[in-house]
PDB file of C-alpha atoms and ligand atoms in Angstrom:
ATOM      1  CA  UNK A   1      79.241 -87.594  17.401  1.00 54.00           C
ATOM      2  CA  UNK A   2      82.050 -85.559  18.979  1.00 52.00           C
ATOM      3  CA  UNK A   3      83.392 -84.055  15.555  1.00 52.00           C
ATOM      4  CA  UNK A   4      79.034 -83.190  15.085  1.00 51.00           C
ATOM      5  CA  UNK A   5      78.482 -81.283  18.507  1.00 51.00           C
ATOM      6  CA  UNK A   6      82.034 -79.777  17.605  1.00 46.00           C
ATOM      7  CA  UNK A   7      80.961 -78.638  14.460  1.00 46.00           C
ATOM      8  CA  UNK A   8      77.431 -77.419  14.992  1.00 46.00           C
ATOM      9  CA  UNK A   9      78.797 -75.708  18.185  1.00 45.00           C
ATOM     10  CA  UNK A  10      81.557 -73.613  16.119  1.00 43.00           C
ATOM     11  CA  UNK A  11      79.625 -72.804  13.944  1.00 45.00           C
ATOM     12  CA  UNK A  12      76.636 -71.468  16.402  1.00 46.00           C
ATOM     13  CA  UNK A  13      79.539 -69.899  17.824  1.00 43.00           C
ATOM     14  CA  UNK A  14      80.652 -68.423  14.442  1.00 44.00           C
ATOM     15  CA  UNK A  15      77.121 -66.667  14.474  1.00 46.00           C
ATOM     16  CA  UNK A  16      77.029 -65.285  18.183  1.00 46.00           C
ATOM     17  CA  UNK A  17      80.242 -63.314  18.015  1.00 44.00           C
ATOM     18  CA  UNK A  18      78.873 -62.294  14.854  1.00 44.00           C
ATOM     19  CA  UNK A  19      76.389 -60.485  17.223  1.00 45.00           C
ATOM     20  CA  UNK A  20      78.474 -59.922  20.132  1.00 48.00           C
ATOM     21  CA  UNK A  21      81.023 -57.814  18.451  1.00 45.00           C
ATOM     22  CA  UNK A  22      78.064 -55.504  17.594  1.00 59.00           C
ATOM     23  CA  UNK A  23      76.262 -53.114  19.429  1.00 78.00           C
ATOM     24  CA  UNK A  24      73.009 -54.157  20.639  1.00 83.00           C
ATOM     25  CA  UNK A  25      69.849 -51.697  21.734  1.00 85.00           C
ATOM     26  CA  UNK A  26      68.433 -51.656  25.309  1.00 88.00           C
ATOM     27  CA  UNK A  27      65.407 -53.638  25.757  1.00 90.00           C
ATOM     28  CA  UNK A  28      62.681 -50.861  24.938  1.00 88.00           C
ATOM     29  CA  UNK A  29      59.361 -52.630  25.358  1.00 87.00           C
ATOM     30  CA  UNK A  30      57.652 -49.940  24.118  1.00 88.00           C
ATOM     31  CA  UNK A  31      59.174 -50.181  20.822  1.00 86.00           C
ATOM     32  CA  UNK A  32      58.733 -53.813  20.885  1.00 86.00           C
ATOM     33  CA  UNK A  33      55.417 -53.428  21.520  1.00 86.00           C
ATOM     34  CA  UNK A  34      54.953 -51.489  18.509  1.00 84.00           C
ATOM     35  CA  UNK A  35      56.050 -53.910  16.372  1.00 78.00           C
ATOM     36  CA  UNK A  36      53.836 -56.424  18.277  1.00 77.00           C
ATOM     37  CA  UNK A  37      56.490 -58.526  19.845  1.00 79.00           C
ATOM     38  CA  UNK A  38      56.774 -59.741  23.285  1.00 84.00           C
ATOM     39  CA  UNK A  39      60.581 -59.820  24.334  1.00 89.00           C
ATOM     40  CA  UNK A  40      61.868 -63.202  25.669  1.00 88.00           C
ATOM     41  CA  UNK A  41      63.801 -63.023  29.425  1.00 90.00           C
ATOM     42  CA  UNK A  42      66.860 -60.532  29.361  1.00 90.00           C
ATOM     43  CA  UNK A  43      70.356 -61.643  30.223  1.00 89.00           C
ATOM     44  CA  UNK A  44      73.494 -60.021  30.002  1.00 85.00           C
ATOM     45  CA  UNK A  45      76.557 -61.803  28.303  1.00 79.00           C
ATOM     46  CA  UNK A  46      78.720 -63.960  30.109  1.00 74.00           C
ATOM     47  CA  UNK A  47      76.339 -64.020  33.119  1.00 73.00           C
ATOM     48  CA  UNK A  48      74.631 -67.470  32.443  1.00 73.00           C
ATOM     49  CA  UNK A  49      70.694 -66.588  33.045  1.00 81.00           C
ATOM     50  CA  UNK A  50      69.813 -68.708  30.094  1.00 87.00           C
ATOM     51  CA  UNK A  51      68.136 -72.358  30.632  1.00 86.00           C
ATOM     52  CA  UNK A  52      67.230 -75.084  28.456  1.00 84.00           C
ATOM     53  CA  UNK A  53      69.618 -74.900  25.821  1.00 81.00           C
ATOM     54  CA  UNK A  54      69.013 -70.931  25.167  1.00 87.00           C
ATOM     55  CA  UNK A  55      71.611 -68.178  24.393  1.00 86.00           C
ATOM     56  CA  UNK A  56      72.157 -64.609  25.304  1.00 88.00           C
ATOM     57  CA  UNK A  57      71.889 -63.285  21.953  1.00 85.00           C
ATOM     58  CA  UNK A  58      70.990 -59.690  20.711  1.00 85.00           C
ATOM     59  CA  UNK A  59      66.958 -59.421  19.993  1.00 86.00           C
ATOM     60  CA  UNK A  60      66.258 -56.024  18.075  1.00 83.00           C
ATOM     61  CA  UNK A  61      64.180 -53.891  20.457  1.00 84.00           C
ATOM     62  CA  UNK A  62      63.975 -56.743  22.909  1.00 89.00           C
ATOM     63  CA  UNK A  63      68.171 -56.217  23.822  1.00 88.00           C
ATOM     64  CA  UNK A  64      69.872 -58.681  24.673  1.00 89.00           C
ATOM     65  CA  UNK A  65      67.121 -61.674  25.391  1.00 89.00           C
ATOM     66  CA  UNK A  66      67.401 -65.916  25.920  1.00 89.00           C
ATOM     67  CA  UNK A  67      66.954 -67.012  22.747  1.00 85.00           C
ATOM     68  CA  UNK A  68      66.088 -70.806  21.677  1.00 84.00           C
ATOM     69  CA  UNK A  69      68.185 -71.518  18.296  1.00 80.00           C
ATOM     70  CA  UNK A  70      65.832 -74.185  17.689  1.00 78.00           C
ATOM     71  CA  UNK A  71      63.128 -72.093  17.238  1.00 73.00           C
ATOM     72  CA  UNK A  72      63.136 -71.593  13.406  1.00 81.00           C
ATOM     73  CA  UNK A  73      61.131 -68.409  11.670  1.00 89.00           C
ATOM     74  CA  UNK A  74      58.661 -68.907   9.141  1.00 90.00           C
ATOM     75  CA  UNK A  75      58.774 -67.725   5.365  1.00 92.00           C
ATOM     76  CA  UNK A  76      58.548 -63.983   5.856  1.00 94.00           C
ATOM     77  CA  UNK A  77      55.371 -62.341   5.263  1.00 93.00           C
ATOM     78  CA  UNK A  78      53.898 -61.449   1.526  1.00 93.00           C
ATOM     79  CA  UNK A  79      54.066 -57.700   0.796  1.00 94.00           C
ATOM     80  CA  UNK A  80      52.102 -56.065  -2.134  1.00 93.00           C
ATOM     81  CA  UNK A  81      53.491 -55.427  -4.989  1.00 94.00           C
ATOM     82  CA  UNK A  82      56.503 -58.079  -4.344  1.00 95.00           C
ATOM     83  CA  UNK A  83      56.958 -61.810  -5.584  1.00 92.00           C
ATOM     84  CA  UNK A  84      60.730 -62.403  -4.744  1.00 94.00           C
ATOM     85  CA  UNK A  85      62.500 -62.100  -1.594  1.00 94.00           C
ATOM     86  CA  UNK A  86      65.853 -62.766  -1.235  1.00 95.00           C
ATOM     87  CA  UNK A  87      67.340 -64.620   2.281  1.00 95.00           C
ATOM     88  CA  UNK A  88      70.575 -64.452   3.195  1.00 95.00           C
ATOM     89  CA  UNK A  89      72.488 -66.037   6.434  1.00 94.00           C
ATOM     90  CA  UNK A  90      75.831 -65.050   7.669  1.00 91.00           C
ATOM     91  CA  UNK A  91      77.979 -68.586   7.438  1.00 89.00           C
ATOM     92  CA  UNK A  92      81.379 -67.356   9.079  1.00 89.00           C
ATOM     93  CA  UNK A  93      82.805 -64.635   7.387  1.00 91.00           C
ATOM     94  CA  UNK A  94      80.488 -65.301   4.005  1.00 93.00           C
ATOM     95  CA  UNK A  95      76.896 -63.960   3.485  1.00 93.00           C
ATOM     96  CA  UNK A  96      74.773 -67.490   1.654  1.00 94.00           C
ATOM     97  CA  UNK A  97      71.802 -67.361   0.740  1.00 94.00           C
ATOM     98  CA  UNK A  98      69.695 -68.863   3.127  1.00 92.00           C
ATOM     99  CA  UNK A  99      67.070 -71.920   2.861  1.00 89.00           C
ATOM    100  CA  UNK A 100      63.720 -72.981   4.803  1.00 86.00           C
ATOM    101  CA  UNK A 101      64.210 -73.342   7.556  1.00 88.00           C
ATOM    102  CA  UNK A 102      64.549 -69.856   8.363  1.00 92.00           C
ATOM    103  CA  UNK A 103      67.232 -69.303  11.501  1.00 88.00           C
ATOM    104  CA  UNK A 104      67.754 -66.490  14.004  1.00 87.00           C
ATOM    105  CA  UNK A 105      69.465 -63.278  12.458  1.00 88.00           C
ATOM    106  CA  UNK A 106      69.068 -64.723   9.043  1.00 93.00           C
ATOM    107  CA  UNK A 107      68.028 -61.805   6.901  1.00 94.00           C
ATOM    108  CA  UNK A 108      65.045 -61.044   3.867  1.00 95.00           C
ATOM    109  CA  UNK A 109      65.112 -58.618   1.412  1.00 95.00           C
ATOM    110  CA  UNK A 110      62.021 -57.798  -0.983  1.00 96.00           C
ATOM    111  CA  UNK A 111      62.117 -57.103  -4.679  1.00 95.00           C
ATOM    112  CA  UNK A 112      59.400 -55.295  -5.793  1.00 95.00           C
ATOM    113  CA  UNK A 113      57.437 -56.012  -9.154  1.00 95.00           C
ATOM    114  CA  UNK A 114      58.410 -54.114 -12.346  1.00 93.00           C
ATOM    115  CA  UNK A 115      56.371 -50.647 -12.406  1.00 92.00           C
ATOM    116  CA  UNK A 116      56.930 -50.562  -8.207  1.00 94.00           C
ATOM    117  CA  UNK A 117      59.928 -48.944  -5.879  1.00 92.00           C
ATOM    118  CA  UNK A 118      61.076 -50.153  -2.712  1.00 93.00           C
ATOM    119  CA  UNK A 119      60.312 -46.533  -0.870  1.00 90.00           C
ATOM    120  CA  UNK A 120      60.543 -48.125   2.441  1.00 88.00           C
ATOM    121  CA  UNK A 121      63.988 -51.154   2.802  1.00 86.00           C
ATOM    122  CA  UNK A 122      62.588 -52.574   6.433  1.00 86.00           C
ATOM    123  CA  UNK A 123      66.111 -54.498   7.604  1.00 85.00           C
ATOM    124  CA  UNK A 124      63.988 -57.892   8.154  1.00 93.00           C
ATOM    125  CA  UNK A 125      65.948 -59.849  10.724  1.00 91.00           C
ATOM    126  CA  UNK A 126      64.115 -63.638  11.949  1.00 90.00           C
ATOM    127  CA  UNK A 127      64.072 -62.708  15.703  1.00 83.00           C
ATOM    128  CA  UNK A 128      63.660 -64.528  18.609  1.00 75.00           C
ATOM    129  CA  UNK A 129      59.824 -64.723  18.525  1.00 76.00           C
ATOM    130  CA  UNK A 130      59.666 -66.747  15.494  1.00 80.00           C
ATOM    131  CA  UNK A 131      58.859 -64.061  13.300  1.00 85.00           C
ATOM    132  CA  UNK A 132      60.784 -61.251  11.227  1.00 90.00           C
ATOM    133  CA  UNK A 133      61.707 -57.283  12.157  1.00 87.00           C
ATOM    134  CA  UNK A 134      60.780 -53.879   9.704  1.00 88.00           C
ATOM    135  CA  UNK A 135      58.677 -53.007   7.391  1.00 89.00           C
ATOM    136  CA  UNK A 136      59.305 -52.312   3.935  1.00 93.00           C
ATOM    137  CA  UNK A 137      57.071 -50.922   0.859  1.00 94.00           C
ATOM    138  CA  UNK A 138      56.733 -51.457  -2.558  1.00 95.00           C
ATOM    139  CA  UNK A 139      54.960 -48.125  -4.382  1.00 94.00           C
ATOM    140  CA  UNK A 140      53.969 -47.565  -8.173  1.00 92.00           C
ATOM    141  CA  UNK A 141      56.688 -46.208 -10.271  1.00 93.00           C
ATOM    142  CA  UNK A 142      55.937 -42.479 -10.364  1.00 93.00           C
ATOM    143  CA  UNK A 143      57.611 -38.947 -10.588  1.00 91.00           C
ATOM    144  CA  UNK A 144      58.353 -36.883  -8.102  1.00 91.00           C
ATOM    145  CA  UNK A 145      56.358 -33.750  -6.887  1.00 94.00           C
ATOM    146  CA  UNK A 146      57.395 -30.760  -8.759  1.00 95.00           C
ATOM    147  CA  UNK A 147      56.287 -27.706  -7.260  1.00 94.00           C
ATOM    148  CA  UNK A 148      56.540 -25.459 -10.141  1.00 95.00           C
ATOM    149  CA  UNK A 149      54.370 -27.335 -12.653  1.00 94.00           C
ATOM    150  CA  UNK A 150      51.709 -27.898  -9.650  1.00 94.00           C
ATOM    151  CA  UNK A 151      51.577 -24.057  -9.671  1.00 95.00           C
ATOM    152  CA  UNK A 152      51.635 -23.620 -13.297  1.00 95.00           C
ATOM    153  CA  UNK A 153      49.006 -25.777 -13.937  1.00 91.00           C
ATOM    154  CA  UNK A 154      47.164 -24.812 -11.068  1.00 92.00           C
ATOM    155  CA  UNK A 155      46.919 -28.337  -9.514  1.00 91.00           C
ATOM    156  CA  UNK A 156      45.430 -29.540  -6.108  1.00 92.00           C
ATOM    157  CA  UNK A 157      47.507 -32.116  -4.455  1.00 94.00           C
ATOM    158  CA  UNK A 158      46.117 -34.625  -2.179  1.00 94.00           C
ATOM    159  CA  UNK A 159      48.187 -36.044   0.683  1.00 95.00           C
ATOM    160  CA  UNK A 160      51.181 -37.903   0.393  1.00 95.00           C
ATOM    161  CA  UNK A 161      51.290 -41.845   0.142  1.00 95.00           C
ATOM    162  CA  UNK A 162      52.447 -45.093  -1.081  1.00 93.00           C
ATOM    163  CA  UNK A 163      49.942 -47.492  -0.824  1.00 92.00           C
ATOM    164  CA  UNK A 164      46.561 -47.586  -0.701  1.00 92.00           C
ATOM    165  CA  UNK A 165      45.939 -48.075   2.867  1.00 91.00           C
ATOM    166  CA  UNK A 166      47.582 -44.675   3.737  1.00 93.00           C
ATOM    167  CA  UNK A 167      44.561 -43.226   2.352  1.00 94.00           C
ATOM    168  CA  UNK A 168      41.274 -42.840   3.963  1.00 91.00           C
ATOM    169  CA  UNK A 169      37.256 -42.358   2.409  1.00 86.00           C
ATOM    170  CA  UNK A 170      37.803 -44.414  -0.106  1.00 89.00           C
ATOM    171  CA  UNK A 171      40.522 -42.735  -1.973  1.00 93.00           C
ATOM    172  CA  UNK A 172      43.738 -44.545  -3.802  1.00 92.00           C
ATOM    173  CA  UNK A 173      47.297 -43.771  -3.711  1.00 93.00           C
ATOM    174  CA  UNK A 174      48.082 -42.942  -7.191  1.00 91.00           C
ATOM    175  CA  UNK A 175      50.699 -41.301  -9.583  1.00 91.00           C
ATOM    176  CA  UNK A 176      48.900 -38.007  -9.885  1.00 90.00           C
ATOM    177  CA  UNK A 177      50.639 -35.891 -12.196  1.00 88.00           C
ATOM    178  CA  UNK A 178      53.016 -33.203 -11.234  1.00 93.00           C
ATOM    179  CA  UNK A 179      51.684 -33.920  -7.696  1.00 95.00           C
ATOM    180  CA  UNK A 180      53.864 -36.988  -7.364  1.00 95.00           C
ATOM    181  CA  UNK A 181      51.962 -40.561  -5.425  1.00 95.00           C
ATOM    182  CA  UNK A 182      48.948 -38.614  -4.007  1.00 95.00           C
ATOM    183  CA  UNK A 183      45.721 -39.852  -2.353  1.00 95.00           C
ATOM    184  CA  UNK A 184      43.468 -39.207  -5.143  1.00 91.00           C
ATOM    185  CA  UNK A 185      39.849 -39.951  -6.512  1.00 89.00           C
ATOM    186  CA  UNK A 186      40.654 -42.439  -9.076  1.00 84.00           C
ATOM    187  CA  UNK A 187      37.201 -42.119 -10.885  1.00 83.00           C
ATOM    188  CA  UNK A 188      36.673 -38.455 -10.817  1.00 81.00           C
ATOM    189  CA  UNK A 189      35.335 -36.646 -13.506  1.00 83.00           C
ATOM    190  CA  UNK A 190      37.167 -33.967 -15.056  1.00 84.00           C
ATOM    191  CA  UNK A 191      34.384 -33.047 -17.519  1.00 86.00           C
ATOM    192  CA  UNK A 192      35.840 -31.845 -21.001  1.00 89.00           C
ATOM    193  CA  UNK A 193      39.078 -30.690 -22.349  1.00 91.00           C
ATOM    194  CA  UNK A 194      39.623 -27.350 -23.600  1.00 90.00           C
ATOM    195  CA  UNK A 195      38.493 -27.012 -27.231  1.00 90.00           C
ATOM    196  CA  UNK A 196      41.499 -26.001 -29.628  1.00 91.00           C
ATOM    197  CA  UNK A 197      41.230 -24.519 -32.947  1.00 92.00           C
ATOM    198  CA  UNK A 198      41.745 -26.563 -36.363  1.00 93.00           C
ATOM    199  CA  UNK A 199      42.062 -29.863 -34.120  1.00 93.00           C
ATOM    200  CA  UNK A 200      39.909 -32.426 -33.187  1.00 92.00           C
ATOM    201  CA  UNK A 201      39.986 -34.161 -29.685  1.00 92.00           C
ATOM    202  CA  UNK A 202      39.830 -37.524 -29.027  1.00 92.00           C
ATOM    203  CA  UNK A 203      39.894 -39.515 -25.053  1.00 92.00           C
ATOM    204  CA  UNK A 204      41.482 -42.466 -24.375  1.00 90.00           C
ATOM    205  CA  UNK A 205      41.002 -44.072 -20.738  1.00 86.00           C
ATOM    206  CA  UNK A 206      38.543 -43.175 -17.861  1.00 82.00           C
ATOM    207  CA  UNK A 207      38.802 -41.478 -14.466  1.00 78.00           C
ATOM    208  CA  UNK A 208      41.932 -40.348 -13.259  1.00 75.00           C
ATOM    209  CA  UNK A 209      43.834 -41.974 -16.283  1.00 77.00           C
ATOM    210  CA  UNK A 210      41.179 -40.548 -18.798  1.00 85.00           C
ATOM    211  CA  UNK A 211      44.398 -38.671 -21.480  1.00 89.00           C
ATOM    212  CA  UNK A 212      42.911 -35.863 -24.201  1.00 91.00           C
ATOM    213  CA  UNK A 213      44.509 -36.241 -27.375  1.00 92.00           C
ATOM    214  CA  UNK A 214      44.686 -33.209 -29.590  1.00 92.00           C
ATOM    215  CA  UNK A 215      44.878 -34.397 -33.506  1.00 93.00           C
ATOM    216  CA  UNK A 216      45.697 -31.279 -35.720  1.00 93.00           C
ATOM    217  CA  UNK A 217      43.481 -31.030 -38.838  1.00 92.00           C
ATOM    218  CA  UNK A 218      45.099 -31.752 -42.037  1.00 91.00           C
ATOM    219  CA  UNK A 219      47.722 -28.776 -42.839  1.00 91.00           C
ATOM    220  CA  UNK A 220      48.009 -27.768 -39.264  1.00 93.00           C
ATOM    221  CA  UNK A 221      50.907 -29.477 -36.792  1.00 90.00           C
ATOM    222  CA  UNK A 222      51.559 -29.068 -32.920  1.00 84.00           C
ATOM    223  CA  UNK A 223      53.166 -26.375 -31.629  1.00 81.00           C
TER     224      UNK A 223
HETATM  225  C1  LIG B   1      49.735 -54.413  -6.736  1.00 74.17           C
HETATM  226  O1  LIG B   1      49.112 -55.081  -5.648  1.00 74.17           O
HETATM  227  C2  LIG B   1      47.693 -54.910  -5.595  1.00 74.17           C
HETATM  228  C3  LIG B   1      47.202 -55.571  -4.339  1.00 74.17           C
HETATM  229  O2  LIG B   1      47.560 -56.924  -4.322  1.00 74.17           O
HETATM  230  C4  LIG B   1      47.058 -55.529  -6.839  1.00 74.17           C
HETATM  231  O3  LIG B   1      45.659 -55.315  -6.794  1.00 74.17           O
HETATM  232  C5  LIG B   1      47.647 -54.856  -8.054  1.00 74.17           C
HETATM  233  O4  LIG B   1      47.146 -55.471  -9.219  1.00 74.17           O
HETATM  234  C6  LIG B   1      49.164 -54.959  -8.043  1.00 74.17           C
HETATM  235  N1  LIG B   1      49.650 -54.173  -9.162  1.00 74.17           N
HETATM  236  C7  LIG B   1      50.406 -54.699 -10.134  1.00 74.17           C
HETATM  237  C8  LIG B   1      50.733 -53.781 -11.268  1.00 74.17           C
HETATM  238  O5  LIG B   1      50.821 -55.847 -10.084  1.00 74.17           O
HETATM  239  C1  LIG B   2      34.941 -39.945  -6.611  1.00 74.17           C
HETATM  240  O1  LIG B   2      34.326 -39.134  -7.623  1.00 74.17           O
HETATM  241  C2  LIG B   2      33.091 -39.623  -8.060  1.00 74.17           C
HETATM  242  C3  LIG B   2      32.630 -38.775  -9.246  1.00 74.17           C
HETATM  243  O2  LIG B   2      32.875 -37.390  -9.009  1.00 74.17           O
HETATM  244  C4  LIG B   2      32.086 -39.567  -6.878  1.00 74.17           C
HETATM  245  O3  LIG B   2      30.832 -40.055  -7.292  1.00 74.17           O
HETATM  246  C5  LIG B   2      32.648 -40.447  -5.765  1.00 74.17           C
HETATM  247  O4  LIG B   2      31.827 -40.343  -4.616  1.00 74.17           O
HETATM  248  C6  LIG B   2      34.057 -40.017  -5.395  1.00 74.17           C
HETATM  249  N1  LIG B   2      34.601 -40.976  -4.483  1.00 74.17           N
HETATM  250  C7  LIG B   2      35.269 -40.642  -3.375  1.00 74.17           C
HETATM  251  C8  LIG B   2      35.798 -41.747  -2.551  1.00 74.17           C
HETATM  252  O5  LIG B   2      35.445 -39.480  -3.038  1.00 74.17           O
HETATM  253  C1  LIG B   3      41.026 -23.219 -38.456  1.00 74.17           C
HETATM  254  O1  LIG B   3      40.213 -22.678 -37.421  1.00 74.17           O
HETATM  255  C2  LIG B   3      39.629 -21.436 -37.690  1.00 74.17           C
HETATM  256  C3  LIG B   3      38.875 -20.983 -36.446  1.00 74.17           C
HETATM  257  O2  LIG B   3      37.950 -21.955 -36.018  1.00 74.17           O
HETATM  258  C4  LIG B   3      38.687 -21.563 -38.869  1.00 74.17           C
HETATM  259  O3  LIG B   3      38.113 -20.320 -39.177  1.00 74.17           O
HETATM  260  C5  LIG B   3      39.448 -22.088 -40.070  1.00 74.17           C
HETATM  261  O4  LIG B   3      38.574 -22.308 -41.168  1.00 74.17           O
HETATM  262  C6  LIG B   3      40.185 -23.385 -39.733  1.00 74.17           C
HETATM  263  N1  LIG B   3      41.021 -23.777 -40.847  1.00 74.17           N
HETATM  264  C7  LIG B   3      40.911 -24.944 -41.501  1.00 74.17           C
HETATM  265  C8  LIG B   3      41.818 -25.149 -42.676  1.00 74.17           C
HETATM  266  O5  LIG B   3      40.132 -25.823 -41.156  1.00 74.17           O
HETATM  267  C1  LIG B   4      73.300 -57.948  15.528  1.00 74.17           C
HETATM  268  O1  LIG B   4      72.129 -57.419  16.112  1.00 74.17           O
HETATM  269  C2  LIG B   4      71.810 -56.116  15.692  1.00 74.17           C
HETATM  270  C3  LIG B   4      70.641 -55.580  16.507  1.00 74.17           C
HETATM  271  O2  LIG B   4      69.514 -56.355  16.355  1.00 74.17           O
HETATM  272  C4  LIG B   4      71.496 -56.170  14.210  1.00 74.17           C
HETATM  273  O3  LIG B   4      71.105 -54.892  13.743  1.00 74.17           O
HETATM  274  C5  LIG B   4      72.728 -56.638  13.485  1.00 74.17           C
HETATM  275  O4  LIG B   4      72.439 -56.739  12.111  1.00 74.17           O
HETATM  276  C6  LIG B   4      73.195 -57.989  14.011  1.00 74.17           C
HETATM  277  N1  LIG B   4      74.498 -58.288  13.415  1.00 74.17           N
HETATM  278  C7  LIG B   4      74.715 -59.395  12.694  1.00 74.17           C
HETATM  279  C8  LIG B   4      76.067 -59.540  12.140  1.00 74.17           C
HETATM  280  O5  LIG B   4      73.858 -60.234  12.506  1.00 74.17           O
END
């Protein structure tokens, strides 16, 4: 039993100097707010505030807080556009990858699904609140905004975005064009495409996605 405590207590210990060598932010509890976490009671290290079993350990915004290592985090939220997540704990001087259950400071990374970007890497830490820090986004795939063909072509660009919810009345964050990810009308109608001589046109697709294709008539080509 001795040899246990020994060992789970080095290696706890392994993970708070981890944290104590660092620098820590002062408890802001406005930021904390903003991320909708309470803070847990403050201490400073090597004054012993804690009770019950907690630590002085370094909480994000919260500074330097009591923490309860028992308290385990659950699987980190879902994100759109993202089916794997990666975990990882520090284990001494290694970085494992970490399993359920989730423990303080362990850390999550999201992988976004083929034809989306991680535009936004949140650092997801499981915090002392039983839940995980940052944000992070996953947007479509999609050039970037190029100022000179938006001029040449004579293009309107909407506002800036990566998802959908950054857009209001309706509107969807897509890849428009030379715009770039724009809040756009995705079932506008452009109406026809400019006739061209000894060609026929055909459409493929509707709304925004709605592509004219020119077909030369026989003896003619592209040019
Ligand atoms: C991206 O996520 C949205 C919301 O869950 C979903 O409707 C859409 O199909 C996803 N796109 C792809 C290409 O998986
Ligand atoms: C998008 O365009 C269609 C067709 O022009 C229009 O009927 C619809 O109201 C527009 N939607 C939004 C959200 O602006
Ligand atoms: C090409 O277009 C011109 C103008 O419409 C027309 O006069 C001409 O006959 C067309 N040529 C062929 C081979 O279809
Ligand atoms: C220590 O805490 C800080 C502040 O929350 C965090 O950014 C950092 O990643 C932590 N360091 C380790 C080694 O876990």
């Amino acid at each position: 039993i001795f040899f246990l405590a020994c060992l789970v207590l080095c290696l706890l210990n392994e993970v708070y100097t981890q944290n104590l060598t660092g620098t820590c932010p002062v408890r802001n509890q406005i930021d904390a707010a903003a991320v909708g976490r309470r803070c847990r009671k403050a201490c400073h290290l090597g004054v012993a505030r804690c009770k019950n079993g907690r630590v002085c350990l370094c909480d994000h915004e919260c500074g330097f807080s009591c923490i309860n290592l028992e308290n385990f985090c659950p699987p980190p939220p879902n994100l759109l556009n993202s089916t794997r997540i990666i975990i990882t704990r520090v284990h001494g001087n290694n970085i494992i990858q970490a399993e359920a259950p989730y423990r303080y400071n362990d850390r999550a990374r999201y992988i976004c699904d083929a034809g989306f970007t991680l535009v936004q890497d949140g650092n997801h830490m499981c915090h002392g609140r039983r839940g995980w820090t940052g944000t992070s986004i996953c947007a479509r795939d999609c050039g970037q905004y190029d100022p000179v063909l938006v001029r040449r072509r004579g293009m309107v660009c909407g506002t800036e975005c990566h998802v959908d919810s950054q857009c209001s009345n309706g509107l969807q964050c897509l890849c428009d064009g030379a715009c770039g990810l724009r809040c756009a009308n995705s079932t506008i109608n452009c109406g026809e495409a400019p006739q061209v001589t000894n060609a026929t046109l055909q459409y493929t697709g509707e709304g925004l996605r709605r592509v004219a294709n020119y077909i030369c008539d026989s003896g003619f080509y592209r040019s």
